[in-house]
mmCIF file of N, CA and C in Angstrom:
data_model
loop_
_atom_site.group_PDB
_atom_site.id
_atom_site.type_symbol
_atom_site.label_atom_id
_atom_site.label_comp_id
_atom_site.label_asym_id
_atom_site.label_seq_id
_atom_site.Cartn_x
_atom_site.Cartn_y
_atom_site.Cartn_z
ATOM 1 N N MET A 18 -40.002 70.780 -134.747
ATOM 2 C CA MET A 18 -40.710 70.086 -133.584
ATOM 3 C C MET A 18 -39.502 69.995 -133.144
ATOM 4 N N GLY A 19 -39.807 69.318 -131.445
ATOM 5 C CA GLY A 19 -38.254 68.150 -130.671
ATOM 6 C C GLY A 19 -38.790 67.021 -131.370
ATOM 7 N N VAL A 20 -37.901 65.961 -130.759
ATOM 8 C CA VAL A 20 -37.479 64.453 -130.511
ATOM 9 C C VAL A 20 -39.337 64.531 -129.791
ATOM 10 N N ASP A 21 -39.243 65.048 -128.689
ATOM 11 C CA ASP A 21 -40.835 64.688 -127.839
ATOM 12 C C ASP A 21 -41.890 64.387 -127.572
ATOM 13 N N GLN A 22 -41.724 65.641 -129.067
ATOM 14 C CA GLN A 22 -43.308 66.451 -129.951
ATOM 15 C C GLN A 22 -43.630 65.149 -131.278
ATOM 16 N N GLU A 23 -41.705 64.443 -131.495
ATOM 17 C CA GLU A 23 -42.560 64.266 -132.522
ATOM 18 C C GLU A 23 -42.620 61.834 -132.033
ATOM 19 N N LEU A 24 -41.770 61.601 -131.799
ATOM 20 C CA LEU A 24 -42.909 60.607 -131.193
ATOM 21 C C LEU A 24 -44.119 60.714 -130.275
ATOM 22 N N GLY A 25 -44.871 62.167 -130.144
ATOM 23 C CA GLY A 25 -46.026 62.302 -129.295
ATOM 24 C C GLY A 25 -46.415 62.150 -130.631
ATOM 25 N N ARG A 26 -46.171 62.681 -132.225
ATOM 26 C CA ARG A 26 -47.483 62.623 -133.006
ATOM 27 C C ARG A 26 -47.410 61.108 -133.454
ATOM 28 N N LEU A 27 -46.001 59.935 -133.868
ATOM 29 C CA LEU A 27 -46.158 59.001 -133.176
ATOM 30 C C LEU A 27 -46.729 57.603 -133.450
ATOM 31 N N SER A 28 -46.889 58.494 -131.354
ATOM 32 C CA SER A 28 -48.229 57.457 -131.140
ATOM 33 C C SER A 28 -49.737 58.091 -131.247
ATOM 34 N N ARG A 29 -49.603 59.082 -131.688
ATOM 35 C CA ARG A 29 -51.392 59.491 -132.324
ATOM 36 C C ARG A 29 -50.554 58.564 -133.042
ATOM 37 N N GLU A 30 -49.900 58.604 -134.054
ATOM 38 C CA GLU A 30 -50.250 58.068 -135.805
ATOM 39 C C GLU A 30 -50.505 56.115 -135.213
ATOM 40 N N LEU A 31 -49.806 55.598 -134.098
ATOM 41 C CA LEU A 31 -49.735 53.514 -133.628
ATOM 42 C C LEU A 31 -51.199 53.475 -133.120
ATOM 43 N N GLY A 32 -52.316 54.912 -133.361
ATOM 44 C CA GLY A 32 -53.568 54.629 -132.622
ATOM 45 C C GLY A 32 -52.963 54.949 -130.600
ATOM 46 N N GLY A 33 -52.348 55.707 -129.958
ATOM 47 C CA GLY A 33 -51.733 55.525 -128.532
ATOM 48 C C GLY A 33 -50.820 54.546 -127.822
ATOM 49 N N ILE A 34 -50.609 53.759 -129.689
ATOM 50 C CA ILE A 34 -49.314 52.691 -128.885
ATOM 51 C C ILE A 34 -48.175 53.432 -129.167
ATOM 52 N N GLN A 35 -47.590 53.409 -128.393
ATOM 53 C CA GLN A 35 -45.718 54.373 -127.509
ATOM 54 C C GLN A 35 -45.036 53.051 -128.982
ATOM 55 N N PRO A 36 -43.815 54.157 -129.380
ATOM 56 C CA PRO A 36 -43.141 53.028 -129.741
ATOM 57 C C PRO A 36 -41.955 52.993 -129.904
ATOM 58 N N PRO A 37 -41.606 51.556 -130.212
ATOM 59 C CA PRO A 37 -40.102 51.419 -129.430
ATOM 60 C C PRO A 37 -38.444 52.008 -128.987
ATOM 61 N N VAL A 38 -38.489 52.445 -127.891
ATOM 62 C CA VAL A 38 -37.819 53.047 -126.993
ATOM 63 C C VAL A 38 -36.339 53.847 -127.359
ATOM 64 N N SER A 39 -36.133 52.797 -128.874
ATOM 65 C CA SER A 39 -35.229 52.974 -129.294
ATOM 66 C C SER A 39 -35.369 54.326 -131.117
ATOM 67 N N PHE A 40 -36.845 54.530 -130.551
ATOM 68 C CA PHE A 40 -37.187 55.235 -131.553
ATOM 69 C C PHE A 40 -36.520 56.772 -131.422
ATOM 70 N N ALA A 41 -36.070 56.727 -130.121
ATOM 71 C CA ALA A 41 -36.049 58.333 -129.848
ATOM 72 C C ALA A 41 -34.730 58.445 -129.901
ATOM 73 N N GLU A 42 -33.806 58.608 -131.031
ATOM 74 C CA GLU A 42 -32.510 58.019 -131.517
ATOM 75 C C GLU A 42 -32.295 58.278 -132.815
ATOM 76 N N LEU A 43 -33.384 58.912 -132.608
ATOM 77 C CA LEU A 43 -34.029 59.191 -134.084
ATOM 78 C C LEU A 43 -34.367 60.473 -134.208
ATOM 79 N N ASP A 44 -33.490 61.874 -135.294
ATOM 80 C CA ASP A 44 -33.629 62.980 -134.599
ATOM 81 C C ASP A 44 -35.739 62.946 -134.421
ATOM 82 N N ALA A 45 -35.646 64.456 -135.344
ATOM 83 C CA ALA A 45 -37.467 65.060 -134.943
ATOM 84 C C ALA A 45 -36.984 64.361 -137.075
ATOM 85 N N GLY A 46 -37.050 64.875 -136.965
ATOM 86 C CA GLY A 46 -36.667 65.084 -138.350
ATOM 87 C C GLY A 46 -37.100 63.221 -139.393
ATOM 88 N N GLU A 47 -36.864 63.006 -139.089
ATOM 89 C CA GLU A 47 -36.758 61.237 -139.153
ATOM 90 C C GLU A 47 -37.172 61.120 -138.644
ATOM 91 N N LEU A 48 -38.437 61.285 -138.011
ATOM 92 C CA LEU A 48 -38.984 60.686 -137.541
ATOM 93 C C LEU A 48 -40.870 62.039 -137.202
ATOM 94 N N ALA A 49 -40.429 62.227 -137.662
ATOM 95 C CA ALA A 49 -41.487 63.185 -138.935
ATOM 96 C C ALA A 49 -41.362 62.997 -140.144
ATOM 97 N N ARG A 50 -40.582 62.500 -140.384
ATOM 98 C CA ARG A 50 -40.487 61.407 -141.448
ATOM 99 C C ARG A 50 -41.591 60.036 -141.289
ATOM 100 N N LEU A 51 -41.190 59.765 -140.713
ATOM 101 C CA LEU A 51 -41.663 58.250 -140.424
ATOM 102 C C LEU A 51 -43.034 58.264 -140.176
ATOM 103 N N ALA A 52 -43.684 59.997 -139.227
ATOM 104 C CA ALA A 52 -44.952 59.825 -138.679
ATOM 105 C C ALA A 52 -46.365 60.446 -140.247
ATOM 106 N N GLU A 53 -45.254 61.031 -141.175
ATOM 107 C CA GLU A 53 -46.050 61.639 -142.408
ATOM 108 C C GLU A 53 -46.438 59.895 -142.949
ATOM 109 N N ALA A 54 -45.661 59.181 -143.200
ATOM 110 C CA ALA A 54 -44.899 57.637 -143.807
ATOM 111 C C ALA A 54 -46.174 56.841 -143.706
ATOM 112 N N LEU A 55 -46.480 57.099 -142.215
ATOM 113 C CA LEU A 55 -47.355 56.169 -141.820
ATOM 114 C C LEU A 55 -49.360 56.839 -142.166
ATOM 115 N N MET A 56 -49.932 58.054 -141.870
ATOM 116 C CA MET A 56 -50.846 59.003 -142.899
ATOM 117 C C MET A 56 -50.730 58.311 -144.500
ATOM 118 N N ALA A 57 -49.499 58.331 -145.072
ATOM 119 C CA ALA A 57 -49.850 58.278 -146.013
ATOM 120 C C ALA A 57 -50.320 57.366 -146.089
ATOM 121 N N GLU A 58 -49.360 56.784 -146.032
ATOM 122 C CA GLU A 58 -49.883 55.232 -145.628
ATOM 123 C C GLU A 58 -51.386 53.808 -145.825
ATOM 124 N N ARG A 59 -51.806 55.620 -144.859
ATOM 125 C CA ARG A 59 -52.699 54.658 -144.194
ATOM 126 C C ARG A 59 -54.224 55.658 -144.843
ATOM 127 N N ALA A 60 -53.865 56.144 -146.148
ATOM 128 C CA ALA A 60 -54.828 57.234 -146.057
ATOM 129 C C ALA A 60 -54.360 56.292 -147.728
ATOM 130 N N ARG A 61 -53.660 55.878 -148.115
ATOM 131 C CA ARG A 61 -53.489 55.453 -149.180
ATOM 132 C C ARG A 61 -54.533 53.580 -149.702
ATOM 133 N N GLN A 62 -54.599 53.295 -148.175
ATOM 134 C CA GLN A 62 -55.030 51.858 -147.663
ATOM 135 C C GLN A 62 -56.629 51.830 -148.036
ATOM 136 N N ALA A 63 -56.935 53.415 -146.564
ATOM 137 C CA ALA A 63 -58.866 54.277 -146.827
ATOM 138 C C ALA A 63 -59.484 54.255 -148.473
ATOM 139 N N GLU A 64 -58.346 54.514 -149.065
ATOM 140 C CA GLU A 64 -58.642 54.812 -150.719
ATOM 141 C C GLU A 64 -59.381 53.037 -151.505
ATOM 142 N N GLY A 65 -57.882 52.268 -151.364
ATOM 143 C CA GLY A 65 -58.484 51.532 -151.572
ATOM 144 C C GLY A 65 -59.514 49.951 -150.995
ATOM 145 N N LEU A 66 -59.568 50.854 -150.223
ATOM 146 C CA LEU A 66 -61.376 49.284 -149.149
ATOM 147 C C LEU A 66 -62.306 49.900 -149.694
ATOM 148 N N ASN A 67 -61.834 51.634 -149.820
ATOM 149 C CA ASN A 67 -63.074 52.291 -150.673
ATOM 150 C C ASN A 67 -63.201 51.891 -151.828
ATOM 151 N N GLN A 68 -61.741 51.575 -152.951
ATOM 152 C CA GLN A 68 -62.535 51.253 -154.347
ATOM 153 C C GLN A 68 -62.744 49.757 -154.655
ATOM 154 N N ALA A 69 -62.676 49.332 -153.236
ATOM 155 C CA ALA A 69 -62.704 48.232 -153.408
ATOM 156 C C ALA A 69 -63.941 47.460 -152.918
ATOM 157 N N ALA A 70 -65.180 48.576 -152.659
ATOM 158 C CA ALA A 70 -66.290 48.126 -151.235
ATOM 159 C C ALA A 70 -67.637 49.294 -152.670
ATOM 160 N N GLU A 71 -66.569 49.531 -153.408
ATOM 161 C CA GLU A 71 -67.488 50.081 -155.185
ATOM 162 C C GLU A 71 -66.971 49.312 -156.070
ATOM 163 N N GLU A 72 -66.187 48.379 -155.917
ATOM 164 C CA GLU A 72 -66.234 47.718 -157.200
ATOM 165 C C GLU A 72 -67.306 46.068 -156.964
ATOM 166 N N ALA A 73 -67.043 46.095 -154.816
ATOM 167 C CA ALA A 73 -68.141 45.165 -154.988
ATOM 168 C C ALA A 73 -69.561 45.061 -155.132
ATOM 169 N N LEU A 74 -69.867 46.977 -154.834
ATOM 170 C CA LEU A 74 -71.621 47.029 -155.133
ATOM 171 C C LEU A 74 -71.956 46.361 -156.463
ATOM 172 N N LYS A 75 -70.785 46.239 -157.729
ATOM 173 C CA LYS A 75 -70.972 46.465 -158.638
ATOM 174 C C LYS A 75 -72.085 44.686 -158.815
ATOM 175 N N LEU A 76 -71.050 44.173 -157.795
ATOM 176 C CA LEU A 76 -72.301 42.858 -157.929
ATOM 177 C C LEU A 76 -74.102 42.759 -157.591
ATOM 178 N N VAL A 77 -74.150 43.682 -156.837
ATOM 179 C CA VAL A 77 -75.267 43.762 -156.346
ATOM 180 C C VAL A 77 -76.332 44.480 -157.558
ATOM 181 N N PRO A 78 -76.972 44.108 -157.785
ATOM 182 C CA PRO A 78 -78.320 44.518 -158.749
ATOM 183 C C PRO A 78 -78.689 45.443 -158.109
ATOM 184 N N ALA A 79 -78.754 46.586 -160.153
ATOM 185 C CA ALA A 79 -78.977 47.516 -159.632
ATOM 186 C C ALA A 79 -80.183 48.141 -158.619
ATOM 187 N N LEU A 80 -81.439 47.130 -158.439
ATOM 188 C CA LEU A 80 -82.775 47.997 -157.895
ATOM 189 C C LEU A 80 -81.716 48.060 -155.648
ATOM 190 N N ALA A 81 -80.818 47.034 -155.445
ATOM 191 C CA ALA A 81 -80.299 46.408 -155.007
ATOM 192 C C ALA A 81 -79.251 47.811 -153.726
ATOM 193 N N ARG A 82 -78.717 48.087 -155.562
ATOM 194 C CA ARG A 82 -77.129 48.888 -154.447
ATOM 195 C C ARG A 82 -77.468 50.180 -153.415
ATOM 196 N N GLY A 83 -78.175 50.049 -153.742
ATOM 197 C CA GLY A 83 -78.972 52.447 -152.344
ATOM 198 C C GLY A 83 -79.284 51.517 -151.381
ATOM 199 N N ALA A 84 -80.098 50.474 -151.304
ATOM 200 C CA ALA A 84 -80.340 50.294 -149.983
ATOM 201 C C ALA A 84 -79.292 49.992 -149.636
ATOM 202 N N VAL A 85 -78.553 48.907 -149.870
ATOM 203 C CA VAL A 85 -77.070 48.145 -149.754
ATOM 204 C C VAL A 85 -75.890 48.718 -148.784
ATOM 205 N N ARG A 86 -76.016 50.127 -149.893
ATOM 206 C CA ARG A 86 -74.896 51.290 -149.771
ATOM 207 C C ARG A 86 -75.011 51.397 -149.021
ATOM 208 N N LYS A 87 -76.317 51.982 -148.011
ATOM 209 C CA LYS A 87 -77.284 52.625 -146.958
ATOM 210 C C LYS A 87 -76.271 51.810 -145.450
ATOM 211 N N VAL A 88 -76.734 50.802 -145.738
ATOM 212 C CA VAL A 88 -76.567 49.261 -144.792
ATOM 213 C C VAL A 88 -74.788 50.115 -145.156
ATOM 214 N N LEU A 89 -73.839 49.201 -145.967
ATOM 215 C CA LEU A 89 -72.582 49.704 -145.829
ATOM 216 C C LEU A 89 -71.907 50.833 -144.920
ATOM 217 N N PHE A 90 -72.574 51.693 -145.831
ATOM 218 C CA PHE A 90 -71.870 53.529 -145.650
ATOM 219 C C PHE A 90 -72.255 54.182 -144.642
ATOM 220 N N ARG A 91 -73.139 53.721 -143.805
ATOM 221 C CA ARG A 91 -74.194 54.361 -142.247
ATOM 222 C C ARG A 91 -73.142 56.238 -142.770
#
């Protein structure tokens, strides 16, 4: 992929926010690694949040956990 394509990919990973202009000085491989690192970190963060939510559910009485899980994780 070219630099422009990788900048577009990075922009999508940033939620549509354009990366700083200086990022255009990076080569396509560096931009790809940056986009992949961002994607991996977001996945790791989401997994951590899921684990924290499951741990928090352990504080809810057993009989109510199913209903609370449905409300929280529609």
